[in-house]
Amino acid sequence: MPARDELPPVRKVVVVGGGTAGWITAGVLASRFPLRGEDGFAVTLIESRGQPPIGVGEGTWPTIRATLKQIGVTETDFLRECDASFKQGSHFVKWVDGSDADAYYHPFTLPVGYEEHNLAPYWLEDPRGQSFADSMCFQAAICGQALAPKQITTPEFTGLANYAYHLDAGKFGPFLQKHCVDKLGVRHLVEEIVRVESKDTGDIAHLVTKSGELLTADLFIDCSGFSSLLIGKHLGVPFLSQKDVLFIDKAWAVQIPYPTDDTPIASATVATAQSSGWVWDIGLTTRRGVGYVFSSRYVSDEGALEELNGYLGARGDPTRDLSYRKIDINSGYRQEFWTRNCVAVGLSAGFLEPLEASAIVMIELSAKSIANLLPSCGGGMRQAARLFNDTFRYRWERIVDFLKLHYVLSRRTDSRFWSDNRARESIPDSLREYLEYWRDHCPWHEDFAHREEVFSAASYQYILYGMGFQTHPATWLLNDRERNLAREKMNESAKYAKALTASLPGNRDLLSKVRRYGLQKI
Ligand SMILES: Cc1cc2nc3c(=O)[nH]c(=O)nc-3n(C[C@H](O)[C@H](O)[C@H](O)COP(=O)(O)OP(=O)(O)OC[C@H]3O[C@@H](n4cnc5c(N)ncnc54)[C@H](O)[C@@H]3O)c2cc1C
């Protein structure tokens, strides 16, 4: 076995792709390993002007705050330059039975007492005529009034309620690019890769650009989007389709102007169920981003467009002179994400569908894991890959379960899309086993194997009880101490909701102030 210092070092990284995945990954790595020069670490990002980034993906998860902070941008600059707004969760409309009263929240703030106690059984015992989110979390009330999660004096990246952002996907990449190049020393190339060549060992040797330049690296990060240039096309890692579980395979996307400059900006992503999928509705400071993700097995492109226009028309939005984009979605992920000296991040690794904004958070987690696992020499590559693949295979499987849960719990009967989604053969065994378990046990931390779950038991509680799932815990598993605590916490939460709704500014008001004055630096 060669001595450690005889093995090739891993300090030259090439990121292929300049979309959200490429720039987040480059930013996380370059900020974690800032030493440049001969003894340092080098990050190069290459993207092709002929293949622009996908330009959708505008809803994020609260992890994004830590990621932006790690990369070193300020929240004020980010909010201003990406037309971003505060997102505090998702609002699901017409998912349960399709009636006009059918709506519930999945807020980002955890249910009351969650850090130490599972109080969900006590809400089930006495829901006090309120939804789970309304009783167990103050944030649904804030979202209901389109309020911000903080004040102008609240320091950057902190809030009175947990939050993420809605951002302009077309502006986010260029914003990160400027910071990564100017402040973090990332080398940026605009060139098309036309060929990938491997060594005898099977590792990638170099990328060949259209102008004939050879790009070598110790580690290649494939952020090439759906084209999956390295991990898919070159290395041939199989793609595991999830289309028999998650039926969405197309989207119509459109941008909608606000009728006036002071129209309130929603504080949550609104997800409204339709005959064959659902419509996302995301409010930025300058416009809304709206789209219908649907299954072509159940509705034609024209039929879906008509439904999308029906949604817009019912809200009084324009439906003429809009520019609609059709996007194909191939739901699934790679069998491996890190193979040899190549790791895939973003759409090249996989994509399921936009529900619950799980894609950008997976990019953030991937970038963080690469930084944490990165060996200093090539000898550690195989072990790093094994650890990364085990964790991320688990994460993709868990996300499939969590997204499918939204469809399985629906009682809609208006189309085959919804009834087929409840067919036993379309539900993964793992989800069926969880649902069986949760008949008499409310989801809790220990139900899941990992310390850092993408969707924790809190998220499962919000969806299960928001959609009317019934858990019947045995009476001998309940006690008065926790029963009283639950009552106390729910009362406190109601009071806090009242105080916050009386004092927090509107989402738009705060964002306008941020444009003028900026947030307080940490
Ligand atoms: C309809 C829809 C809605 C979505 N909504 C959400 C959401 O709300 N929240 C969320 O988290 N995610 C969402 N996503 C996913 C999200 O859009 C992506 O995860 C995110 O944009 C990352 O994309 P990417 O960087 O992997 O790929 P892309 O943006 O496609 O970037 C690919 C890059 O690779 C480069 N490239 C490709 N081939 C070559 C080549 N030969 N040479 C050089 N460069 C090359 C391109 O130039 C480009 O820069 C959505 C996706 C879809 C389809």
XYZ file of C-alpha atoms in Angstrom, residues 34-239:
206
model
C -10.451 29.293 1.318
C -6.712 28.629 0.890
C -5.799 29.235 -2.793
C -2.497 29.112 -4.638
C 0.081 26.368 -4.866
C -0.679 24.706 -1.526
C -4.343 25.536 -1.647
C -7.655 24.343 -2.959
C -8.989 25.312 -6.406
C -12.580 25.441 -7.644
C -13.383 25.988 -11.316
C -16.962 26.210 -12.583
C -17.751 25.728 -16.251
C -21.099 26.409 -17.883
C -22.358 26.629 -21.433
C -24.227 29.712 -22.659
C -25.943 27.503 -25.241
C -27.607 25.506 -22.459
C -29.026 27.975 -19.948
C -30.022 26.874 -16.436
C -33.549 25.478 -16.092
C -34.835 28.794 -14.680
C -37.451 27.334 -12.303
C -37.029 26.230 -8.686
C -38.025 29.265 -6.668
C -39.168 27.722 -3.371
C -36.593 26.819 -0.707
C -36.311 25.207 2.724
C -35.030 26.991 5.915
C -31.608 25.325 5.521
C -30.947 27.901 2.786
C -30.261 30.555 5.437
C -27.293 28.613 6.858
C -26.091 27.874 3.324
C -26.118 31.545 2.275
C -24.408 32.494 5.528
C -21.746 29.825 4.927
C -21.117 31.120 1.409
C -20.719 34.589 2.914
C -23.396 36.702 1.206
C -25.516 39.124 3.210
C -29.246 38.562 3.563
C -29.920 42.149 2.471
C -27.988 41.764 -0.802
C -29.634 38.418 -1.459
C -33.173 39.733 -0.855
C -32.563 42.797 -3.023
C -30.780 41.163 -5.923
C -32.849 37.986 -6.206
C -36.250 39.727 -5.734
C -36.636 37.276 -2.878
C -39.445 37.151 -0.316
C -39.907 35.316 2.981
C -41.428 31.833 2.808
C -42.768 30.320 6.024
C -44.174 27.045 4.784
C -46.683 25.598 2.330
C -50.411 26.164 2.118
C -52.193 23.129 0.689
C -55.526 23.941 -0.925
C -58.094 21.315 -2.045
C -55.819 18.345 -1.406
C -58.094 16.496 1.025
C -61.549 16.440 -0.594
C -61.456 19.321 -3.055
C -64.173 21.309 -1.259
C -63.985 25.104 -0.913
C -63.165 24.825 2.797
C -60.340 22.359 2.177
C -56.995 23.999 3.095
C -54.231 23.469 5.640
C -50.715 24.729 6.405
C -47.379 22.976 6.699
C -45.466 25.706 8.582
C -41.681 25.669 9.077
C -41.818 26.330 12.830
C -41.949 23.108 14.848
C -45.110 22.090 16.744
C -45.268 23.263 20.395
C -43.094 21.324 22.845
C -41.509 19.402 19.961
C -37.906 19.705 21.153
C -38.665 17.430 24.128
C -42.217 16.121 23.983
C -44.468 14.527 21.427
C -47.676 16.420 22.192
C -49.549 15.445 19.023
C -51.560 12.730 20.868
C -53.056 15.406 23.124
C -54.182 17.544 20.196
C -55.807 14.429 18.734
C -57.555 13.852 22.057
C -58.846 17.443 22.229
C -58.424 19.423 18.997
C -60.535 22.303 20.369
C -62.204 22.739 16.991
C -58.911 23.881 15.436
C -56.632 22.392 12.810
C -53.371 20.776 13.935
C -51.253 23.629 12.539
C -53.474 26.310 14.114
C -53.423 24.661 17.553
C -49.832 23.495 17.630
C -47.990 26.356 15.911
C -48.336 30.136 15.882
C -47.002 30.389 12.331
C -50.166 29.411 10.458
C -51.786 32.624 11.768
C -48.850 34.710 10.489
C -49.008 33.079 7.065
C -52.777 33.537 6.965
C -52.239 37.305 7.064
C -49.251 37.409 4.667
C -46.965 38.725 7.427
C -43.164 38.641 7.566
C -41.313 36.328 9.993
C -39.272 39.219 11.435
C -38.930 42.981 11.932
C -36.511 45.321 10.161
C -34.468 45.377 13.401
C -34.198 41.560 13.588
C -30.593 40.665 12.627
C -29.828 39.054 9.286
C -30.693 35.371 8.869
C -32.629 35.240 12.164
C -36.373 35.412 12.656
C -39.222 35.350 15.166
C -40.562 32.413 13.166
C -38.636 29.851 11.118
C -38.381 30.821 7.458
C -36.883 30.208 4.022
C -37.289 32.235 0.817
C -38.993 32.443 -2.516
C -36.385 33.642 -5.011
C -36.054 34.491 -8.690
C -34.288 31.435 -10.141
C -32.979 33.505 -13.072
C -31.266 35.937 -10.688
C -30.016 33.557 -7.988
C -27.263 31.894 -10.093
C -25.782 35.208 -11.336
C -25.948 36.610 -7.760
C -23.958 33.670 -6.374
C -21.638 33.741 -9.389
C -20.547 37.324 -8.692
C -19.836 36.546 -5.046
C -18.059 33.254 -5.775
C -15.816 34.803 -8.440
C -15.122 38.186 -6.791
C -14.907 37.123 -3.143
C -14.158 33.404 -3.034
C -11.717 33.021 -5.926
C -13.786 30.576 -7.996
C -12.551 30.401 -11.594
C -15.448 30.759 -14.018
C -15.379 29.439 -17.595
C -18.125 29.889 -20.167
C -17.533 27.069 -22.616
C -19.346 23.985 -23.800
C -17.980 20.587 -22.842
C -18.044 18.402 -25.921
C -16.233 15.289 -24.669
C -15.307 13.534 -21.436
C -12.269 11.242 -21.330
C -11.380 8.634 -18.731
C -8.111 7.149 -17.458
C -7.431 3.407 -17.669
C -8.656 3.146 -14.077
C -12.099 4.397 -15.140
C -11.713 7.711 -13.305
C -12.463 10.835 -15.331
C -9.180 12.212 -16.705
C -10.373 15.470 -18.238
C -13.175 17.348 -19.946
C -12.669 18.651 -23.475
C -14.234 22.024 -24.295
C -15.449 23.206 -27.706
C -12.370 25.412 -28.067
C -10.126 22.413 -27.387
C -9.099 23.195 -23.800
C -8.541 20.164 -21.551
C -9.882 20.582 -18.027
C -8.310 18.267 -15.474
C -9.379 17.862 -11.840
C -9.058 15.541 -8.873
C -12.825 15.628 -8.358
C -15.489 16.449 -10.942
C -18.875 17.645 -9.725
C -21.679 17.050 -12.183
C -24.200 19.908 -11.912
C -25.126 19.690 -15.604
C -28.874 19.479 -14.969
C -31.133 16.995 -16.731
C -28.384 16.329 -19.340
C -26.441 14.518 -16.591
C -23.297 14.800 -18.670
C -20.800 13.025 -16.407
C -22.674 10.676 -14.063
C -25.317 9.630 -16.606
C -24.003 10.026 -20.146
C -20.313 9.350 -19.531
C -20.188 7.031 -16.518
C -23.519 5.332 -17.297
C -24.805 5.190 -13.710
C -28.378 3.814 -13.998
C -31.393 6.039 -13.327
